[in-house]
Short mmCIF file of C-alpha atoms and ligand atoms in Angstrom, two decimals:
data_model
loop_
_atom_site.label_atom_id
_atom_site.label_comp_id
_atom_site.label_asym_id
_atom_site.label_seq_id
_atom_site.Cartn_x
_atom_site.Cartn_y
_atom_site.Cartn_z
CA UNK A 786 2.11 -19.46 23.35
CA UNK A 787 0.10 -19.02 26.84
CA UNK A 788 -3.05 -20.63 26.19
CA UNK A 789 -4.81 -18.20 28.24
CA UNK A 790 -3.32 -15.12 25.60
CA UNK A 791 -5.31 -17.36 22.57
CA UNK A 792 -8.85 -15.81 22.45
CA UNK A 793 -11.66 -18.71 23.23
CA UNK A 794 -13.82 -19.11 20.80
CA UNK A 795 -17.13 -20.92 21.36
CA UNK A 796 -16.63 -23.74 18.61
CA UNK A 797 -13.97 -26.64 18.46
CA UNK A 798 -11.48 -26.29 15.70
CA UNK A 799 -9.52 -28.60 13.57
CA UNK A 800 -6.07 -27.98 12.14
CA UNK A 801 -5.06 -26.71 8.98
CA UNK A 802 -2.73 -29.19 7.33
CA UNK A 803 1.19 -28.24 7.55
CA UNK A 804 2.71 -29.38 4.77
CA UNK A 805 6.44 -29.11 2.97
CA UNK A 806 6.36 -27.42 -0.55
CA UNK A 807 7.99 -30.57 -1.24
CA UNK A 808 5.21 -32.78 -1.14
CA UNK A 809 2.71 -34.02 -3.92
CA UNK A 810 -0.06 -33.69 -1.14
CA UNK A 811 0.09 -29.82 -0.81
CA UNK A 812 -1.03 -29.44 -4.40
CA UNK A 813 -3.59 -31.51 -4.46
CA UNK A 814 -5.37 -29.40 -1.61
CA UNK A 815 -4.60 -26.47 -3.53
CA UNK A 816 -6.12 -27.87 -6.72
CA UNK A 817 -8.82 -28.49 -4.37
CA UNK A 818 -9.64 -25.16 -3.26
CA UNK A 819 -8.57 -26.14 0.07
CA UNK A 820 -6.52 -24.52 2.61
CA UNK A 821 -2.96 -25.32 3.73
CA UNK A 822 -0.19 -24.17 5.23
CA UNK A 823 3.41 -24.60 2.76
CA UNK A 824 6.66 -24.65 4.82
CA UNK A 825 10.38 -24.03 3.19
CA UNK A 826 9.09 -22.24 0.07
CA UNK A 827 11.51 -19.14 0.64
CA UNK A 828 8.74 -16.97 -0.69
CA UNK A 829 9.98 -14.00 0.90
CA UNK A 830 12.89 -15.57 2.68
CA UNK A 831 14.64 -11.99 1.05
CA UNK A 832 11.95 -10.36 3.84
CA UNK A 833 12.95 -11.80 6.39
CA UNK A 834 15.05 -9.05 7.45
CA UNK A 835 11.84 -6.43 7.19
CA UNK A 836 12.20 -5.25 10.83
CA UNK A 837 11.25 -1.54 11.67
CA UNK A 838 14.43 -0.46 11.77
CA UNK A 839 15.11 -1.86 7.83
CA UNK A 840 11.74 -0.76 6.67
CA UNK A 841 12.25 2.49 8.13
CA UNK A 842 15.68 2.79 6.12
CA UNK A 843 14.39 1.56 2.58
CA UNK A 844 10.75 1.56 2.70
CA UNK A 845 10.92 5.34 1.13
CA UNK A 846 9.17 8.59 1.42
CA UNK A 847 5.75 7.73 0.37
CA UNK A 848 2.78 7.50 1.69
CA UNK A 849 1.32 4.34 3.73
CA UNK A 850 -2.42 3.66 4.53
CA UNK A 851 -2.54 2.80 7.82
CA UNK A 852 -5.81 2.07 10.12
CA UNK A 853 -6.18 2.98 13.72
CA UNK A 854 -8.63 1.38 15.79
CA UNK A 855 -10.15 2.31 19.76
CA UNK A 856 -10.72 -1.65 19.53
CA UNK A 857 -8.37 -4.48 18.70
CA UNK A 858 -10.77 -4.69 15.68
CA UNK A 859 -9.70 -3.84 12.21
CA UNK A 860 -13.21 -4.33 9.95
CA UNK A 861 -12.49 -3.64 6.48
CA UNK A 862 -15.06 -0.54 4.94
CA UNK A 863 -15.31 0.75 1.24
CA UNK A 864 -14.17 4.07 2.31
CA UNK A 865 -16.48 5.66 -1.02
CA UNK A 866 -19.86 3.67 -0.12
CA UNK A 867 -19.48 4.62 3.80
CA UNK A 868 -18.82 8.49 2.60
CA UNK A 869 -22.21 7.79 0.52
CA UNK A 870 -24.04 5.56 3.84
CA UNK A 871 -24.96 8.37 6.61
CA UNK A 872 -26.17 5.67 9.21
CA UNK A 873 -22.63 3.97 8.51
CA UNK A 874 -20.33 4.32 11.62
CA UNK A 875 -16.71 3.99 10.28
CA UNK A 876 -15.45 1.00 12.86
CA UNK A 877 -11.79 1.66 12.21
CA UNK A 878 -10.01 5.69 10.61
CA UNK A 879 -7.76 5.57 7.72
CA UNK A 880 -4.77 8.02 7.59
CA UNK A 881 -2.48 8.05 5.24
CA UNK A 882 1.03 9.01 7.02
CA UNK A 883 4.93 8.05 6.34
CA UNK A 884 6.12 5.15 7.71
CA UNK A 885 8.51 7.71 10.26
CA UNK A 886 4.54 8.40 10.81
CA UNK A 887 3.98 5.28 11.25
CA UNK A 888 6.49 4.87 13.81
CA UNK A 889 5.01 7.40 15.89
CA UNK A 890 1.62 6.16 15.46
CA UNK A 891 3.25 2.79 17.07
CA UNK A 892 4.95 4.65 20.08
CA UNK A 893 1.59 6.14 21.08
CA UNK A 894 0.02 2.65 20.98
CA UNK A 895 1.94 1.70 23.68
CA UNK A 896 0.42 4.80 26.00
CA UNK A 897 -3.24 4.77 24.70
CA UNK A 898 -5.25 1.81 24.42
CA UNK A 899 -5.78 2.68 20.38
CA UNK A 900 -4.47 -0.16 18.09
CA UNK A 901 -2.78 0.91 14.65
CA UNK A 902 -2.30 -1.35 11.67
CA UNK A 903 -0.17 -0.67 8.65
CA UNK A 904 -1.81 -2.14 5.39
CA UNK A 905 -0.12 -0.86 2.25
CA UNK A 906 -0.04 -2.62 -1.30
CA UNK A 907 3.52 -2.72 -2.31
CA UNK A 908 4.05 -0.02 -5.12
CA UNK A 909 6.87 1.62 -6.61
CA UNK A 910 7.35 4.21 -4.21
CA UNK A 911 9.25 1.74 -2.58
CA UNK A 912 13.32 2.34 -1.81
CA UNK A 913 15.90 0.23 -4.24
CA UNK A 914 16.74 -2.26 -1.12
CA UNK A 915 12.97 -3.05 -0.91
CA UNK A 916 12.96 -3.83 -4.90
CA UNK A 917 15.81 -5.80 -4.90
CA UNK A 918 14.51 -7.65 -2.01
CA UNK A 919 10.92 -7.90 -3.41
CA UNK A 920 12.89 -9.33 -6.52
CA UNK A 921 14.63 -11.93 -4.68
CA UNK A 922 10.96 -13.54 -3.87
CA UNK A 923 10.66 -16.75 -4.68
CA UNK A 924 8.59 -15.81 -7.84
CA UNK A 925 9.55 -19.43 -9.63
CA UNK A 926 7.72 -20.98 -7.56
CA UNK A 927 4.62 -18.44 -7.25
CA UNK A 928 4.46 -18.32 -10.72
CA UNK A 929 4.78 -22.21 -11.31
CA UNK A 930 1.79 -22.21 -8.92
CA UNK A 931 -0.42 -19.64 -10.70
CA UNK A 932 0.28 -21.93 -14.32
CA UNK A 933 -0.76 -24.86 -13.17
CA UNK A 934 -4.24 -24.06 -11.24
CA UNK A 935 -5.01 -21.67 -14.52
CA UNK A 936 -5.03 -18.34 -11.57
CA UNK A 937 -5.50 -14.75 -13.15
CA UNK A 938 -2.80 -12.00 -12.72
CA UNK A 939 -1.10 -11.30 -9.41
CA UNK A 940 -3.32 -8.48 -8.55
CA UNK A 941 -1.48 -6.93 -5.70
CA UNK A 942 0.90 -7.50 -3.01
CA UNK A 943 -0.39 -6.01 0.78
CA UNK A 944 2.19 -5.44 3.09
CA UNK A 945 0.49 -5.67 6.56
CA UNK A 946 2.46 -4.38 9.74
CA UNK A 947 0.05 -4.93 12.98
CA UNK A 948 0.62 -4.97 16.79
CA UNK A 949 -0.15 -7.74 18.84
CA UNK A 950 -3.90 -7.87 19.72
CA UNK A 951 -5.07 -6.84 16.45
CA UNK A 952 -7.69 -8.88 14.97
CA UNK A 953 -9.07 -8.80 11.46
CA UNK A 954 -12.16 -9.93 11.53
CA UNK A 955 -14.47 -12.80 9.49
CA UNK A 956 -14.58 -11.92 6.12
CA UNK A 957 -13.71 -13.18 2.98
CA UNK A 958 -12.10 -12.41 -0.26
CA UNK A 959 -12.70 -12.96 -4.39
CA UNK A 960 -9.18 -13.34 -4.93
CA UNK A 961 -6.61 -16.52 -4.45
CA UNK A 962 -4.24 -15.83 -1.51
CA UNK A 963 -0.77 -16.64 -0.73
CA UNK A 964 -0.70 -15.34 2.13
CA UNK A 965 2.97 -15.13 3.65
CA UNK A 966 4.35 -14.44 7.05
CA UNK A 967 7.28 -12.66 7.76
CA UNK A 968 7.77 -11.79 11.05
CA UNK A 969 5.44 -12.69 14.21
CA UNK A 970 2.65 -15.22 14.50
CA UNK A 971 -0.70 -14.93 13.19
CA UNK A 972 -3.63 -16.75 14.18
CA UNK A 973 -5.88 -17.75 11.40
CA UNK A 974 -9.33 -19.04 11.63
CA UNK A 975 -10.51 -20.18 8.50
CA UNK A 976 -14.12 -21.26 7.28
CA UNK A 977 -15.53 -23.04 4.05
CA UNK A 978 -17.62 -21.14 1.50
CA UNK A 979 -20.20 -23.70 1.85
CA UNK A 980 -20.84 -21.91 5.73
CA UNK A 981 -22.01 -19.18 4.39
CA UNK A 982 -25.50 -19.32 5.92
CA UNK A 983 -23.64 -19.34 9.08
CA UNK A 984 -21.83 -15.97 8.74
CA UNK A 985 -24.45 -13.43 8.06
CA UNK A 986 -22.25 -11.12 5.84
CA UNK A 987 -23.37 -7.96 5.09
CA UNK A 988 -25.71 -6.64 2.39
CA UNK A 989 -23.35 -6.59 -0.61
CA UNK A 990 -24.10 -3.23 -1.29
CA UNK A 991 -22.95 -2.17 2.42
CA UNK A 992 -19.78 -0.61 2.99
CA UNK A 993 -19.19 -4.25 4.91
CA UNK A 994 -19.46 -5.92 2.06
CA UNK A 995 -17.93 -9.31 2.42
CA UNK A 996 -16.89 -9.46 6.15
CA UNK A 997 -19.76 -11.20 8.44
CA UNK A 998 -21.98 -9.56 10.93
CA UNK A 999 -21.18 -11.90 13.43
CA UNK A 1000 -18.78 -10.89 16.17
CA UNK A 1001 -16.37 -14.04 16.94
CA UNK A 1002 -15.96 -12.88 20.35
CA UNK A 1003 -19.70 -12.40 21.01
CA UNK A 1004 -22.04 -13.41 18.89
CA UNK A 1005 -25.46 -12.67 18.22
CA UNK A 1006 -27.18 -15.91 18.56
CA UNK A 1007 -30.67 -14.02 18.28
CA UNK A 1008 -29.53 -12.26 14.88
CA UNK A 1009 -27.33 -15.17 13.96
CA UNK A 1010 -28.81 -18.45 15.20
CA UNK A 1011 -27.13 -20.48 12.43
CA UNK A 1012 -23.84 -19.29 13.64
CA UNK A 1013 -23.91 -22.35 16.09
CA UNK A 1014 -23.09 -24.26 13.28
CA UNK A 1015 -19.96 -23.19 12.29
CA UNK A 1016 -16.95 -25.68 11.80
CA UNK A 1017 -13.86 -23.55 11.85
CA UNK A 1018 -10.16 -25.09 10.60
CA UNK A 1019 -7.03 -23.08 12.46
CA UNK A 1020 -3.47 -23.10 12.35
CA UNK A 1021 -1.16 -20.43 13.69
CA UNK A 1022 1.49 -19.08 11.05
CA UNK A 1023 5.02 -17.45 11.68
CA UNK A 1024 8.23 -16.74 9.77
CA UNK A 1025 9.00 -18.29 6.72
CA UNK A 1026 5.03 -19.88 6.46
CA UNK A 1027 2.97 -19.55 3.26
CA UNK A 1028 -0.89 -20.30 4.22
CA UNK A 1029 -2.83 -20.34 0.76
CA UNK A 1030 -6.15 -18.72 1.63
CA UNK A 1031 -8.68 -20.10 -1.66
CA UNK A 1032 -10.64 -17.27 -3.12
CA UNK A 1033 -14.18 -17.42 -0.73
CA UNK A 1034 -12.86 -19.04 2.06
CA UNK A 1035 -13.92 -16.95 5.23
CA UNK A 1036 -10.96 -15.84 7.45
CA UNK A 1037 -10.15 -14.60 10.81
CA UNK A 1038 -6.71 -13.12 11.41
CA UNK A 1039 -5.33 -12.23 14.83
CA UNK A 1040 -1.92 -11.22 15.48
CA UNK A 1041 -0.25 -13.24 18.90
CA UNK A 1042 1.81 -11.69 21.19
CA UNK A 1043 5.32 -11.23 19.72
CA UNK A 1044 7.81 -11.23 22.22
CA UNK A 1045 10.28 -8.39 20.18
CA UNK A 1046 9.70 -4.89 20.75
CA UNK A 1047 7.39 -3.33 19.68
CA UNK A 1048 5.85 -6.54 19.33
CA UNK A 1049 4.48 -6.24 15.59
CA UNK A 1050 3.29 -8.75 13.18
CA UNK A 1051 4.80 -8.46 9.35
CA UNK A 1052 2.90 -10.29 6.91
CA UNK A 1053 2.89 -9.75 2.86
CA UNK A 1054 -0.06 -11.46 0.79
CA UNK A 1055 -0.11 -12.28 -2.72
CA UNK A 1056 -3.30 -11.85 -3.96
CA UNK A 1057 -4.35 -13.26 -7.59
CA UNK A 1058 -7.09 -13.38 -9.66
CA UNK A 1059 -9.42 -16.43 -9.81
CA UNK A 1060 -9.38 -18.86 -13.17
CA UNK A 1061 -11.25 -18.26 -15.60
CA UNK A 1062 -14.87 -19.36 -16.10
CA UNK A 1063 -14.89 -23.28 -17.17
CA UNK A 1064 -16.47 -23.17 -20.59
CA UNK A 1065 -19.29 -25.62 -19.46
CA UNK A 1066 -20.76 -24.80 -15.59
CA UNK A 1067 -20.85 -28.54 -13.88
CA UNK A 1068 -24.04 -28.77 -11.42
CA UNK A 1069 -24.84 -29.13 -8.88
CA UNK A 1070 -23.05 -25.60 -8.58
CA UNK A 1071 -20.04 -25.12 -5.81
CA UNK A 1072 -20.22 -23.64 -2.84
CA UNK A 1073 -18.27 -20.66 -4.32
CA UNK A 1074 -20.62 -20.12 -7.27
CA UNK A 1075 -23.27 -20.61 -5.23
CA UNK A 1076 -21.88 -17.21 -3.14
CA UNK A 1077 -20.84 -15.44 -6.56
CA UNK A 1078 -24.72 -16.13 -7.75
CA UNK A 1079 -25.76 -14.97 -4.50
CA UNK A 1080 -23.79 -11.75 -5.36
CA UNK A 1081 -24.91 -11.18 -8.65
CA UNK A 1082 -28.43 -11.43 -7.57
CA UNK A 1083 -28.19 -8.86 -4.81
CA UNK A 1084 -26.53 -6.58 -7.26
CA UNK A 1085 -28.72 -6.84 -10.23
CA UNK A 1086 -31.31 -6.62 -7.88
CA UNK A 1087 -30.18 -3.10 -6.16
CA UNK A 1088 -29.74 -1.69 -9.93
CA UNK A 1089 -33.37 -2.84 -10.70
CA UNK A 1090 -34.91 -1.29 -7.33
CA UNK A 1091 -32.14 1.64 -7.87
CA UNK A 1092 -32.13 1.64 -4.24
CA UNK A 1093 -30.29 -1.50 -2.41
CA UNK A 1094 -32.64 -1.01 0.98
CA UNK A 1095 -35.34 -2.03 -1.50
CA UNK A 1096 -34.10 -5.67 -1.98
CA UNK A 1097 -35.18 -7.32 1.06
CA UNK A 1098 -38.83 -6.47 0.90
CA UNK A 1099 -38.68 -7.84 -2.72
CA UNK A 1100 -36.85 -10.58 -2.20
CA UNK A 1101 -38.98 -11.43 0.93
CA UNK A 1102 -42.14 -11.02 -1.65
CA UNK A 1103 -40.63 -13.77 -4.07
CA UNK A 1104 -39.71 -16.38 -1.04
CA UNK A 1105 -42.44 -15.92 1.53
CA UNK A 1106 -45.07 -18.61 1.76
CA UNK A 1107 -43.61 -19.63 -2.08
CA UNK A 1108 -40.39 -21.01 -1.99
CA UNK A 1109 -40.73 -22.29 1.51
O1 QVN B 1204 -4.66 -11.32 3.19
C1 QVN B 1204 -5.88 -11.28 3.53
O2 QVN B 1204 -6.84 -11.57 2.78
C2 QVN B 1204 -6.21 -10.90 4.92
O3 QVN B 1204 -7.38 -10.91 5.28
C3 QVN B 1204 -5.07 -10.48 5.82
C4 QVN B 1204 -5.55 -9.55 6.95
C5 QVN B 1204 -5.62 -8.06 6.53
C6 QVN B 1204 -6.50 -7.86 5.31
C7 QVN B 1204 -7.15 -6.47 5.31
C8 QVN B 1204 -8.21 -6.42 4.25
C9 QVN B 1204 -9.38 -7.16 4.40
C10 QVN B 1204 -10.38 -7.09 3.41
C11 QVN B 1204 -10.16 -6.32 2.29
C12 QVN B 1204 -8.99 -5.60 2.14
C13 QVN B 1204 -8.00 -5.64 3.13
C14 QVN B 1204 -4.55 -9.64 8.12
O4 QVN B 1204 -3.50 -10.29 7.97
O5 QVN B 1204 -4.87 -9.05 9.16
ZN1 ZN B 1205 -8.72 -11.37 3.60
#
C-alpha cells in the first residue's frame, strides 16, 4: 500500500502477531485474551469466491441492512434508544434494500461523495450456493476453538461488504471474534481493555453505547486528555486472514484501497459468546471485569435514578472530595 493512502494517526503502533494456525504459539495468545492474526485456517476459503457478481447470483431475495454515510464514518447506534434520544443525531441512515439495491447504492457512491456499507448477519434467506458454501467453512476448526477456551454459542455471523475509505470507528464488543477476511484489506487498530480510561466511551445508556467519543482522526485532547496515552497494536488483514478480536478489546476498522472494481472490502465475523463465569472471581479483577463492573454500575444506577442523565451528578456526589 501507498503510505500516504494509510491514515496517520498521532500514536506509534506495534504489530499484531501473524501467526500459522499451525503453531502452539497462536493458542496460547488466544487463551490469553490476546489478539492475533491466524493464517491458512481455510475458514471461509469456500468464500473466497464472494465477489459482487456471485453474491448478486446466490445471495437471494431478501432483505440486507445496509448503512450509508455523508462521511467515511460508520458509528454503530441502537437504532430503538436513538428513536427514544431527541438530542441524538443519527451519524450514519440504515435502509434496508436488496442486494440488486445494494448494487445501486454502490454505483451512486462512485458519483456522490456518500459512503455505503453492507452489514447483514447471515440468515436463512440466503440462496442454496451461499449454504453450501457457508457449510464448507472450516467449522472443525472453529468449533475445536470454541471447546477448548470454554466460548458460549456462535451468536451470529455478519457479513460486511464496505468500499474503500470506510472506517468503523473505536469501539468495542462483549462477544469473542473471529473475525475473517475475504476479499480486500482491512486495517485494524486494536486497543487493550485495560485503556479504557483512555477512550471515553459513551454513557452506556447512549445510543453509542460501547464505541468511544474520541475521534481517531482528531481528537479532543480538551474532552479527552487521557487519550494521549493510548498504546494501539495494528496489523492489516486480507484474503484468507482470521484476526481473533477478544471480547473487550477496542477496535478500529478501516477498509484500504482495493485495487478491483468497485473496490469493496468483504469480510464475515464470527461472533461467540464469552465463557462462562469462573465459579470463584480471582482478584485483583481483569481489565475486562473491571469494564463489565463498570457497566453494571452505570446500569443499575440509571434503573435506580429511572433517568440515566441522573447518574453523573450522583456518581459525582459519591467520588468528589471522598474517593479522591
Ligand atoms: O466484527 C466486528 O466486531 C467489527 O467491528 C467489524 C466492523 C463492522 C462492525 C459493525 C458493528 C459494530 C458494532 C456493533 C455492531 C456492528 C468492520 O469490519 O467494519
Ligand atoms: Zn466490533
Amino acid at each position: 500500500f501507498d503510505s500516504n493512502s494509510i491514515n496517520k494517526y498521532p500514536f506509534p503502533s506495534e504489530q499484531i502477531p501473524r501467526l500459522s494456525v499451525a503453531d502452539p504459539e497462536t493458542y496460547r495468545l488466544i487463551k490469553e485474551s490476546k489478539p492475533v492474526i491466524i493464517t491458512d485456517t481455510n475458514l471461509v476459503g469456500s468464500a473466497a469466491k464472494w465477489d459482487l457478481n456471485y453474491l448478486h447470483e446466490n445471495l437471494g431475495k431478501g432483505l440486507f441492512y445496509v448503512y450509508t454515510s455523508n462521511t467515511n464514518k460508520f458509528k454503530y447506534y441502537n437504532s430503538n434508544r436513538a428513536e427514544q434520544c431527541k438530542s441524538f443525531v443519527n451519524p450514519t441512515e440504515r435502509h434496508h434494500v436488496t442486494f440488486p439495491q445494494f448494487l445501486q447504492m454502490l454505483k451512486r457512491c462512485s458519483c456522490t461523495d456518500e459512503k455505503v456499507y453492507l452489514q447483514q448477519i447471515l440468515n436463512d434467506t440466503v440462496g442454496t450456493n451461499i449454504v453450501d458454501d457457508f457449510l464448507q467453512f472450516n467449522w472443525d476448526w472453529v468449533n475445536k476453538c470454541k471447546a477448548a477456551f470454554g466460548w458460549g454459542q456462535l451468536s451470529s455471523n455478519l457479513l460486511l461488504i464496505g468500499l474503500e475509505g470506510n472506517i468503523t470507528p473505536v469501539h468495542y464488543d462483549e462477544q469473542e471474534n473471529f473475525f475473517a477476511q475475504i476479499s480486500g484489506y482491512k486495517r485494524c487498530i486494536l486497543f487493550s481493555p485495560d485503556q479504557f480510561d483512555c477512550l471515553y466511551p459513551h454513557p452506556v445508556a447512549h445510543p453509542c453505547d460501547r464505541q468511544s467519543q474520541v475521534d481517531l482522526s482528531n481528537p479532543d485532547y480538551k474532552r479527552f486528555p487521557k487519550f494521549r496515552n493510548v498504546r494501539p497494536t495494528e496489523a492489516i488483514v486480507g484474503p484468507g486472514d482470521v484476526l481473533y478480536i477478544p471480547m473487550y478489546w477496542w477496535h478500529q476498522i478501516e477498509s484500504l484501497l482495493s485495487r478491483g472494481l468497485p473496490p469493496v472490502t468483504v469480510s464475515v465475523n464470527f461472533w461467540y459468546k464469552g465463557s462462562a463465569l469462573p465459579d470463584k472471581i480471582e482478584y485483583p479483577l481483569t481489565p475486562q471485569q473491571r469494564v463489565s463492573v463498570m457497566r453494571n454500575v452505570e446500569k443499575m444506577l440509571a434503573a435506580a435514578l429511572d433517568d440515566p442523565d441522573k447518574v453523573g451528578g450522583l456518581l459525582r456526589s459519591i467520588v468528589e472530595g471522598r474517593y479522591t
